[in-house]
C-alpha atoms as a PDB file:
ATOM      1  CA  MET A   1     -29.451  66.747 101.923  1.00  0.00           C
ATOM      2  CA  SER A   2     -32.140  64.960  99.905  1.00  0.00           C
ATOM      3  CA  SER A   3     -33.187  68.233  98.242  1.00  0.00           C
ATOM      4  CA  ILE A   4     -29.629  68.761  97.024  1.00  0.00           C
ATOM      5  CA  SER A   5     -29.392  65.289  95.505  1.00  0.00           C
ATOM      6  CA  GLY A   6     -32.814  65.804  93.891  1.00  0.00           C
ATOM      7  CA  LEU A   7     -31.613  69.021  92.312  1.00  0.00           C
ATOM      8  CA  SER A   8     -28.417  67.345  91.214  1.00  0.00           C
ATOM      9  CA  SER A   9     -30.193  64.466  89.455  1.00  0.00           C
ATOM     10  CA  ASP A  10     -32.703  66.860  87.860  1.00  0.00           C
ATOM     11  CA  PHE A  11     -29.848  69.014  86.582  1.00  0.00           C
ATOM     12  CA  GLY A  12     -28.094  65.923  85.269  1.00  0.00           C
ATOM     13  CA  SER A  13     -31.135  64.726  83.354  1.00  0.00           C
ATOM     14  CA  GLN A  14     -31.745  68.202  81.950  1.00  0.00           C
ATOM     15  CA  SER A  15     -28.119  68.458  80.879  1.00  0.00           C
ATOM     16  CA  LEU A  16     -28.347  65.076  79.163  1.00  0.00           C
ATOM     17  CA  ALA A  17     -31.560  66.074  77.384  1.00  0.00           C
ATOM     18  CA  LEU A  18     -29.972  69.343  76.261  1.00  0.00           C
ATOM     19  CA  ALA A  19     -26.876  67.551  74.976  1.00  0.00           C
ATOM     20  CA  MET A  20     -29.014  65.054  73.052  1.00  0.00           C
ATOM     21  CA  THR A  21     -31.106  67.863  71.545  1.00  0.00           C
ATOM     22  CA  LYS A  22     -27.966  69.718  70.489  1.00  0.00           C
ATOM     23  CA  ARG A  23     -26.550  66.581  68.881  1.00  0.00           C
ATOM     24  CA  ALA A  24     -29.809  66.012  66.976  1.00  0.00           C
ATOM     25  CA  ASN A  25     -29.827  69.636  65.798  1.00  0.00           C
ATOM     26  CA  ASP A  26     -26.208  69.377  64.675  1.00  0.00           C
ATOM     27  CA  GLU A  27     -26.982  66.219  62.691  1.00  0.00           C
ATOM     28  CA  GLN A  28     -30.013  67.855  61.061  1.00  0.00           C
ATOM     29  CA  GLY A  29     -27.862  70.832  60.130  1.00  0.00           C
ATOM     30  CA  GLN A  30     -25.253  68.569  58.546  1.00  0.00           C
ATOM     31  CA  GLN A  31     -27.954  66.740  56.576  1.00  0.00           C
ATOM     32  CA  ALA A  32     -29.368  70.056  55.347  1.00  0.00           C
ATOM     33  CA  LEU A  33     -25.912  71.190  54.226  1.00  0.00           C
ATOM     34  CA  GLN A  34     -25.339  67.928  52.372  1.00  0.00           C
ATOM     35  CA  LEU A  35     -28.709  68.311  50.658  1.00  0.00           C
ATOM     36  CA  LEU A  36     -27.871  71.866  49.580  1.00  0.00           C
ATOM     37  CA  GLU A  37     -24.435  70.838  48.323  1.00  0.00           C
ATOM     38  CA  GLY A  38     -25.985  68.016  46.317  1.00  0.00           C
ATOM     39  CA  ALA A  39     -28.515  70.392  44.791  1.00  0.00           C
ATOM     40  CA  ALA A  40     -25.774  72.864  43.897  1.00  0.00           C
ATOM     41  CA  GLN A  41     -23.762  70.098  42.221  1.00  0.00           C
ATOM     42  CA  SER A  42     -26.841  69.001  40.269  1.00  0.00           C
ATOM     43  CA  VAL A  43     -27.391  72.549  39.013  1.00  0.00           C
ATOM     44  CA  GLN A  44     -23.749  72.787  37.956  1.00  0.00           C
ATOM     45  CA  GLN A  45     -23.997  69.463  36.100  1.00  0.00           C
ATOM     46  CA  ILE A  46     -27.179  70.576  34.323  1.00  0.00           C
ATOM     47  CA  LYS A  47     -25.573  73.871  33.296  1.00  0.00           C
ATOM     48  CA  ALA A  48     -22.457  72.056  32.068  1.00  0.00           C
ATOM     49  CA  ALA A  49     -24.552  69.634  29.990  1.00  0.00           C
ATOM     50  CA  ALA A  50     -26.755  72.368  28.481  1.00  0.00           C
ATOM     51  CA  PRO A  51     -25.939  73.412  24.924  1.00  0.00           C
ATOM     52  CA  ALA A  52     -24.041  76.636  24.489  1.00  0.00           C
ATOM     53  CA  PRO A  53     -26.218  79.635  23.673  1.00  0.00           C
ATOM     54  CA  SER A  54     -26.336  80.594  20.017  1.00  0.00           C
ATOM     55  CA  SER A  55     -24.181  83.490  18.900  1.00  0.00           C
ATOM     56  CA  ASN A  56     -26.928  84.495  16.446  1.00  0.00           C
ATOM     57  CA  GLY A  57     -28.817  87.201  18.327  1.00  0.00           C
ATOM     58  CA  SER A  58     -31.739  87.247  15.886  1.00  0.00           C
ATOM     59  CA  LEU A  59     -32.521  83.550  16.201  1.00  0.00           C
ATOM     60  CA  GLY A  60     -36.263  83.209  16.642  1.00  0.00           C
ATOM     61  CA  ALA A  61     -36.949  86.862  15.902  1.00  0.00           C
ATOM     62  CA  ASN A  62     -38.998  86.057  12.770  1.00  0.00           C
ATOM     63  CA  ILE A  63     -41.653  83.429  13.279  1.00  0.00           C
ATOM     64  CA  ASP A  64     -44.041  82.558  10.457  1.00  0.00           C
ATOM     65  CA  ILE A  65     -47.501  81.735  11.773  1.00  0.00           C
ATOM     66  CA  LYS A  66     -50.331  80.939   9.371  1.00  0.00           C
ATOM     67  CA  VAL A  67     -53.862  80.897  10.713  1.00  0.00           C
END
């Protein structure tokens, strides 16, 4: 009977370790998603604050350089 209780406690500790690992992985995944969402929002804010592109298609086509 002692071998059965030994297996039972080993299984219990392994199950607990697995559950804790899964919880840690889930939390890391949530943190990664939050980081990505924050980066996406930052990009959107930068694009919104950027000046509108010029409608003049030849802007910068002629550059005078004197050497």
